[in-house]
PDB file of C-alpha atoms in Angstrom:
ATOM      1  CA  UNK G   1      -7.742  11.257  28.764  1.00  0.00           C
ATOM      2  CA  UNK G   2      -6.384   9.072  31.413  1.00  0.00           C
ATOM      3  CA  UNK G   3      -7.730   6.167  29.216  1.00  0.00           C
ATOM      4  CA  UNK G   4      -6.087   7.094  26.314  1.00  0.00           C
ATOM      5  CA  UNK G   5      -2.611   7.619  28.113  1.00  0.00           C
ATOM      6  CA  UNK G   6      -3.267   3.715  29.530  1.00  0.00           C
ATOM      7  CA  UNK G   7      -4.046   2.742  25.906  1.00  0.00           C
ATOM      8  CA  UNK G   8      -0.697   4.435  24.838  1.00  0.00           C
ATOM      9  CA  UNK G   9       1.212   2.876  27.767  1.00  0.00           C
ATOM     10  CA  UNK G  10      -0.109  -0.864  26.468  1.00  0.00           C
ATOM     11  CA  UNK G  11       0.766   0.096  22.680  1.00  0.00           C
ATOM     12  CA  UNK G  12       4.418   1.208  23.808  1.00  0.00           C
ATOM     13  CA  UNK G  13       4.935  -2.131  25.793  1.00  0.00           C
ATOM     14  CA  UNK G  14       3.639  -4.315  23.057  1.00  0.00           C
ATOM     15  CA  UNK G  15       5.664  -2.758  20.559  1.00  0.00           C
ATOM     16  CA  UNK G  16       8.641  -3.383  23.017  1.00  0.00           C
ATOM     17  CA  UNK G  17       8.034  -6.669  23.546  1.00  0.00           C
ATOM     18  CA  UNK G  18       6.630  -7.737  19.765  1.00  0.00           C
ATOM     19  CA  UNK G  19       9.809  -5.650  18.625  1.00  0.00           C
ATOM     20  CA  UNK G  20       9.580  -5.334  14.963  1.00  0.00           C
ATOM     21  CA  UNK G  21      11.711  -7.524  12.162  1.00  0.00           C
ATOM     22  CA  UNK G  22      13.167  -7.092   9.050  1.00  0.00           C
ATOM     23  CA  UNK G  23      12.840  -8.958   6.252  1.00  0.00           C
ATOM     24  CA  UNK G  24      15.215  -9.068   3.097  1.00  0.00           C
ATOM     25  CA  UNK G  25      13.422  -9.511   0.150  1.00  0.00           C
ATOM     26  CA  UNK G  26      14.902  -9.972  -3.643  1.00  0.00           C
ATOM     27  CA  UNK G  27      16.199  -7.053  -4.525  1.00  0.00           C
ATOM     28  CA  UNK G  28      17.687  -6.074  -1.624  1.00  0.00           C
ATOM     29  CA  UNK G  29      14.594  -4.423  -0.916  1.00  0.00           C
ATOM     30  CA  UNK G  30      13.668  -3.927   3.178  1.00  0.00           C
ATOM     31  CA  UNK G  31      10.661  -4.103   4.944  1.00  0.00           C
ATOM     32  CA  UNK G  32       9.084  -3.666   8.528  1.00  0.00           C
ATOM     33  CA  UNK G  33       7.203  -5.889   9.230  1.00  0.00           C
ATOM     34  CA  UNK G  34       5.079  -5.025  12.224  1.00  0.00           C
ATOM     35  CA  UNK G  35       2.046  -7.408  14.032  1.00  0.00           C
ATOM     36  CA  UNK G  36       2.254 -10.072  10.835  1.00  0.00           C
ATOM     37  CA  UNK G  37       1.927  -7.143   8.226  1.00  0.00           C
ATOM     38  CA  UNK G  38       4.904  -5.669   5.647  1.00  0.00           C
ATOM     39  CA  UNK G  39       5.432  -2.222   5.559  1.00  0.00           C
ATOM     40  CA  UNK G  40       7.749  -0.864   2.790  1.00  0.00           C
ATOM     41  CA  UNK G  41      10.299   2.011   3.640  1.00  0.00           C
ATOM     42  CA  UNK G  42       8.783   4.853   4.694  1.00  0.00           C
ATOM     43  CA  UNK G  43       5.526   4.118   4.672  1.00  0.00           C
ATOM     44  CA  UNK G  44       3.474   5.489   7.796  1.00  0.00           C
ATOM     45  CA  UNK G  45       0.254   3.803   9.695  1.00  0.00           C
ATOM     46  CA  UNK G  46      -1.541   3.877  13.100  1.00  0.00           C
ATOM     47  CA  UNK G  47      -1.018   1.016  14.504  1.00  0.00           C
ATOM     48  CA  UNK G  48      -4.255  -1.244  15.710  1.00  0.00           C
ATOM     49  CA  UNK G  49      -4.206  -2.388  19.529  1.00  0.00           C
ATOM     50  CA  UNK G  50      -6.870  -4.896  20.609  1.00  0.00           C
ATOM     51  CA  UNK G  51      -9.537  -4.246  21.941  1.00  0.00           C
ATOM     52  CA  UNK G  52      -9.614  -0.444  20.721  1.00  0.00           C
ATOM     53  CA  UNK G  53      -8.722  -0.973  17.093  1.00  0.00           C
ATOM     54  CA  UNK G  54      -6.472   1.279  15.649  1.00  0.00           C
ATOM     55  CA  UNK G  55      -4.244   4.097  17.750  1.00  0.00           C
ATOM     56  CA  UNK G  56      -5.106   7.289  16.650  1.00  0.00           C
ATOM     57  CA  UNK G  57      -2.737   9.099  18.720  1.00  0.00           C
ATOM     58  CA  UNK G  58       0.317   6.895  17.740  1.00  0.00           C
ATOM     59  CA  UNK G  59       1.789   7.123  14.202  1.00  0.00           C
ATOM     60  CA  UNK G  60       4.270   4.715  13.148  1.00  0.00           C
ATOM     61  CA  UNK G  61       6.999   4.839  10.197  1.00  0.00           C
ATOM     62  CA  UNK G  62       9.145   2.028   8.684  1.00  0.00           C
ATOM     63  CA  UNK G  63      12.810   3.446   8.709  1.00  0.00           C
ATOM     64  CA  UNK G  64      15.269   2.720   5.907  1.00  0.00           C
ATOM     65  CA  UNK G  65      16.835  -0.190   8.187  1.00  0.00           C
ATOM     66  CA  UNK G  66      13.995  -1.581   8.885  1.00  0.00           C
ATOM     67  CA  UNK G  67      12.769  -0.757  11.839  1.00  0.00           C
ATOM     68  CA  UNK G  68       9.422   0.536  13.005  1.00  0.00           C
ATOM     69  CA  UNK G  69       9.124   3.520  15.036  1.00  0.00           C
ATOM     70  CA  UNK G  70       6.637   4.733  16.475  1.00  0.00           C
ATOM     71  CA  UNK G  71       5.992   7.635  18.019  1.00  0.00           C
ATOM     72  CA  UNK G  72       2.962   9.733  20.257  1.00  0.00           C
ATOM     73  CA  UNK G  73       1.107  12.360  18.832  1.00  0.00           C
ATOM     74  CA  UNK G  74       1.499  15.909  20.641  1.00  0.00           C
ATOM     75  CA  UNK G  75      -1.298  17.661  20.830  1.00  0.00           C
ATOM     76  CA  UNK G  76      -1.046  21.196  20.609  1.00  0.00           C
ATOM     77  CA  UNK G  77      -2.580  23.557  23.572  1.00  0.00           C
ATOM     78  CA  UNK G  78      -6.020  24.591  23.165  1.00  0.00           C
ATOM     79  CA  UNK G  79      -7.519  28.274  23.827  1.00  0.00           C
ATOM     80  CA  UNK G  80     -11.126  27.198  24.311  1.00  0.00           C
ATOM     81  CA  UNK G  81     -13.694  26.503  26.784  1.00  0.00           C
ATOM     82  CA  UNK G  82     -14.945  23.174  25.392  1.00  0.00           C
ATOM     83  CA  UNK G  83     -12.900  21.237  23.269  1.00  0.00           C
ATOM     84  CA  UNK G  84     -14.356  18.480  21.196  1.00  0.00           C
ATOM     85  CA  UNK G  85     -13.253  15.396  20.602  1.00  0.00           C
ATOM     86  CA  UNK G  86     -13.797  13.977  17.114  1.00  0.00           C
ATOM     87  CA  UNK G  87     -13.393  10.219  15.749  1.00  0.00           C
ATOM     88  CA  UNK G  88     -10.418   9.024  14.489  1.00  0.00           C
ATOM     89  CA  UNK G  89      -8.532  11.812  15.633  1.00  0.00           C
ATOM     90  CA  UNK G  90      -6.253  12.061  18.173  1.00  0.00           C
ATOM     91  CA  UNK G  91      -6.470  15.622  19.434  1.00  0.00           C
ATOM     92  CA  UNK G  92      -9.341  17.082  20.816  1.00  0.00           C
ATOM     93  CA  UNK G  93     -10.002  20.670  18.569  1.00  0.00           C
ATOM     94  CA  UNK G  94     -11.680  24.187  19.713  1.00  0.00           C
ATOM     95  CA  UNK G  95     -15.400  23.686  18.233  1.00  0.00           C
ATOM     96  CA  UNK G  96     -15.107  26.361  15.614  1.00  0.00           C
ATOM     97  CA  UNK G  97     -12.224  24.516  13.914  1.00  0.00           C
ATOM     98  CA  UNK G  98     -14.298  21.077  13.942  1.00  0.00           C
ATOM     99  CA  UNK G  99     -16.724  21.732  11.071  1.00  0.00           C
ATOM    100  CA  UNK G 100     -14.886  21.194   7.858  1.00  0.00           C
ATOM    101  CA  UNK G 101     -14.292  24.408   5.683  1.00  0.00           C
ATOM    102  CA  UNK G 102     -17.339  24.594   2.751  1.00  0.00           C
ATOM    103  CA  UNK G 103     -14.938  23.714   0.036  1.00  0.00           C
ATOM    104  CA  UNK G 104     -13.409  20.728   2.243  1.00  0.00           C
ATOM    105  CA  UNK G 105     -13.503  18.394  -0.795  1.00  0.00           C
ATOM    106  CA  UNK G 106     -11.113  20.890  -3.013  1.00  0.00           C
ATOM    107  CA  UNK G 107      -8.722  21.688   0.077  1.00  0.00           C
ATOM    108  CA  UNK G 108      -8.321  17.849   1.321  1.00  0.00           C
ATOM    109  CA  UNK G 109      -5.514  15.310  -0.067  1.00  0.00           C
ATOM    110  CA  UNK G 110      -7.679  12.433  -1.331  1.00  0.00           C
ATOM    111  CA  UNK G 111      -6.219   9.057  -1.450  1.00  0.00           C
ATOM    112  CA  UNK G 112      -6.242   6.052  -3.979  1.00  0.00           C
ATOM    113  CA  UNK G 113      -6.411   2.278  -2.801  1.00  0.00           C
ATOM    114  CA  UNK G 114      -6.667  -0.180  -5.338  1.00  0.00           C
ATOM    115  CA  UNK G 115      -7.764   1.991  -8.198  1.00  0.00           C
ATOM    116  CA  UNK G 116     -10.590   3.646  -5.899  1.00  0.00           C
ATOM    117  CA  UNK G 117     -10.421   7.606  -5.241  1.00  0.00           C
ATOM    118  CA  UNK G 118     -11.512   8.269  -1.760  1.00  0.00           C
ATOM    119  CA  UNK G 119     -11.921  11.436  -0.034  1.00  0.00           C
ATOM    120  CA  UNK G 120     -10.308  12.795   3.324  1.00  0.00           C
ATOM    121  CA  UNK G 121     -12.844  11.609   6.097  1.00  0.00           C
ATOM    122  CA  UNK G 122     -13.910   8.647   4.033  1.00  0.00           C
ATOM    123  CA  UNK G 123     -13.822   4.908   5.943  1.00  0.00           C
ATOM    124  CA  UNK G 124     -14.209   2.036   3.697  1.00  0.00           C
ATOM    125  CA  UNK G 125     -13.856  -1.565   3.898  1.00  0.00           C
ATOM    126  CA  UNK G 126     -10.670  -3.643   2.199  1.00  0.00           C
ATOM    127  CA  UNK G 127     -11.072  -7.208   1.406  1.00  0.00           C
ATOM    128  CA  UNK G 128      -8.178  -9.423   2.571  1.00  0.00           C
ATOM    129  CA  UNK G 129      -6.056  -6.695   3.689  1.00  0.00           C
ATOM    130  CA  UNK G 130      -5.795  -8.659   6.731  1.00  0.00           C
ATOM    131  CA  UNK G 131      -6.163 -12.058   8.443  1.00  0.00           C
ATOM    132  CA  UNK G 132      -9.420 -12.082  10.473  1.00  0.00           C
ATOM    133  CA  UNK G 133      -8.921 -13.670  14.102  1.00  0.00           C
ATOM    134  CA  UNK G 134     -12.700 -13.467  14.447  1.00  0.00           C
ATOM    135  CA  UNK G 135     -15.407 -14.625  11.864  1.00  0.00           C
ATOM    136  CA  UNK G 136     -16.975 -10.817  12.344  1.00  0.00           C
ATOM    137  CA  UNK G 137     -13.550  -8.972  11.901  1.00  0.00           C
ATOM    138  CA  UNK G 138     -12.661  -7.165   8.524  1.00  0.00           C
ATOM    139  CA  UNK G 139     -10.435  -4.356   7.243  1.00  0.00           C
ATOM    140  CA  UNK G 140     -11.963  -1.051   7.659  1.00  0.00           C
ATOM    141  CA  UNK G 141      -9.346   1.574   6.208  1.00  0.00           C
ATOM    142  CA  UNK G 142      -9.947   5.503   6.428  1.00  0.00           C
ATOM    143  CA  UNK G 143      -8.527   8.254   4.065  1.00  0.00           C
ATOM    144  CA  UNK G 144      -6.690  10.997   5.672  1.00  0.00           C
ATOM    145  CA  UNK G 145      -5.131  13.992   4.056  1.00  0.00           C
ATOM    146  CA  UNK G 146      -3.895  11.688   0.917  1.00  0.00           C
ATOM    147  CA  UNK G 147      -3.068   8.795   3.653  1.00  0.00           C
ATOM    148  CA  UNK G 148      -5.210   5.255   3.891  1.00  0.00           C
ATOM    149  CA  UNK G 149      -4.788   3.819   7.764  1.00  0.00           C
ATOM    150  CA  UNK G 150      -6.505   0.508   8.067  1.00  0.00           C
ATOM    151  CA  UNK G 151      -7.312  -1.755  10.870  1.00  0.00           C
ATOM    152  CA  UNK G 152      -8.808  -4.626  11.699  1.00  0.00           C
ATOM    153  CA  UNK G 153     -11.844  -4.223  13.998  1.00  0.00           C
ATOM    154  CA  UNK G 154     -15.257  -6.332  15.085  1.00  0.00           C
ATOM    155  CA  UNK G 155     -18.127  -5.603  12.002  1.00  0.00           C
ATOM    156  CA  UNK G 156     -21.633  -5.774  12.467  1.00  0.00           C
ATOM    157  CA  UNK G 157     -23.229  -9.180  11.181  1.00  0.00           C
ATOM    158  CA  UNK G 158     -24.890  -8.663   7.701  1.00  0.00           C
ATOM    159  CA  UNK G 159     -28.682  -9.424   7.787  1.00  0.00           C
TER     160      UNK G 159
END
């Protein structure tokens, strides 16, 4: 956990010191823009923090004047023995909730990128969502309770 509060130190000073822009677009229509990428009013994302890829325990929201905020997760307190820690979550859970209920699919918010129906849990990969820095970077994206997050992060070389 002491890792993770690091991790969350570095994202807070980055943010402080990349400090997020607005750009006016026709229409009068604002945007964040936040680490080269638009954002459109209220939209909400975890932001991506090399080398770990993308914050789980951060959320960030473009505000109505345009600027980002971002904010830590709290985790609520846990009244179990072993908590579990599961990926691409922030907060660790009590291992009964951790399996997904037996009609997950019906309870879950599914999401829609580009035309595509993907269900809560679901990673997949987005074509020139963003620039790559390295030849073996891409856009993986994840759907979470009717929200896509995406990131950029190191892919394994196709054979």
């Amino acid at each position: 956990m002491d890792g993770m509060k690091y991790i969350i130190s570095l994202f807070f000073i980055f943010v402080f010191l990349e400090g997020s822009k607005t750009e006016q677009v026709k229409h009068s229509d604002t945007y964040c823009v936040f680490q080269d990428k638009k954002y459109r009013v209220g939209e909400k994302w975890h932001p991506y923090l090399e080398p770990y890829g993308l914050v789980y325990c951060v959320n960030c929201i473009c505000s109505e004047n345009g600027n980002v905020l971002c904010s830590r997760v709290r985790c609520p307190s846990l009244h179990c023995l072993s908590p579990v820690h599961i990926p691409h979550l922030c907060c660790p859970r009590c291992p009964e909730d951790s399996l997904p209920p037996v009609n997950n699919k019906v309870t879950s918010k599914s999401c829609e990128y580009n035309g595509t129906t993907y269900q809560h849990g679901e990673l997949f990969i987005a074509e020139g969502l963003f620039q790559n820095r390295q030849p073996n970077q891409c856009s993986q994206c994840s759907c979470s309770e009717g929200n896509v997050y995406c990131g950029l992060k190191t892919c394994p070389k196709l054979t």
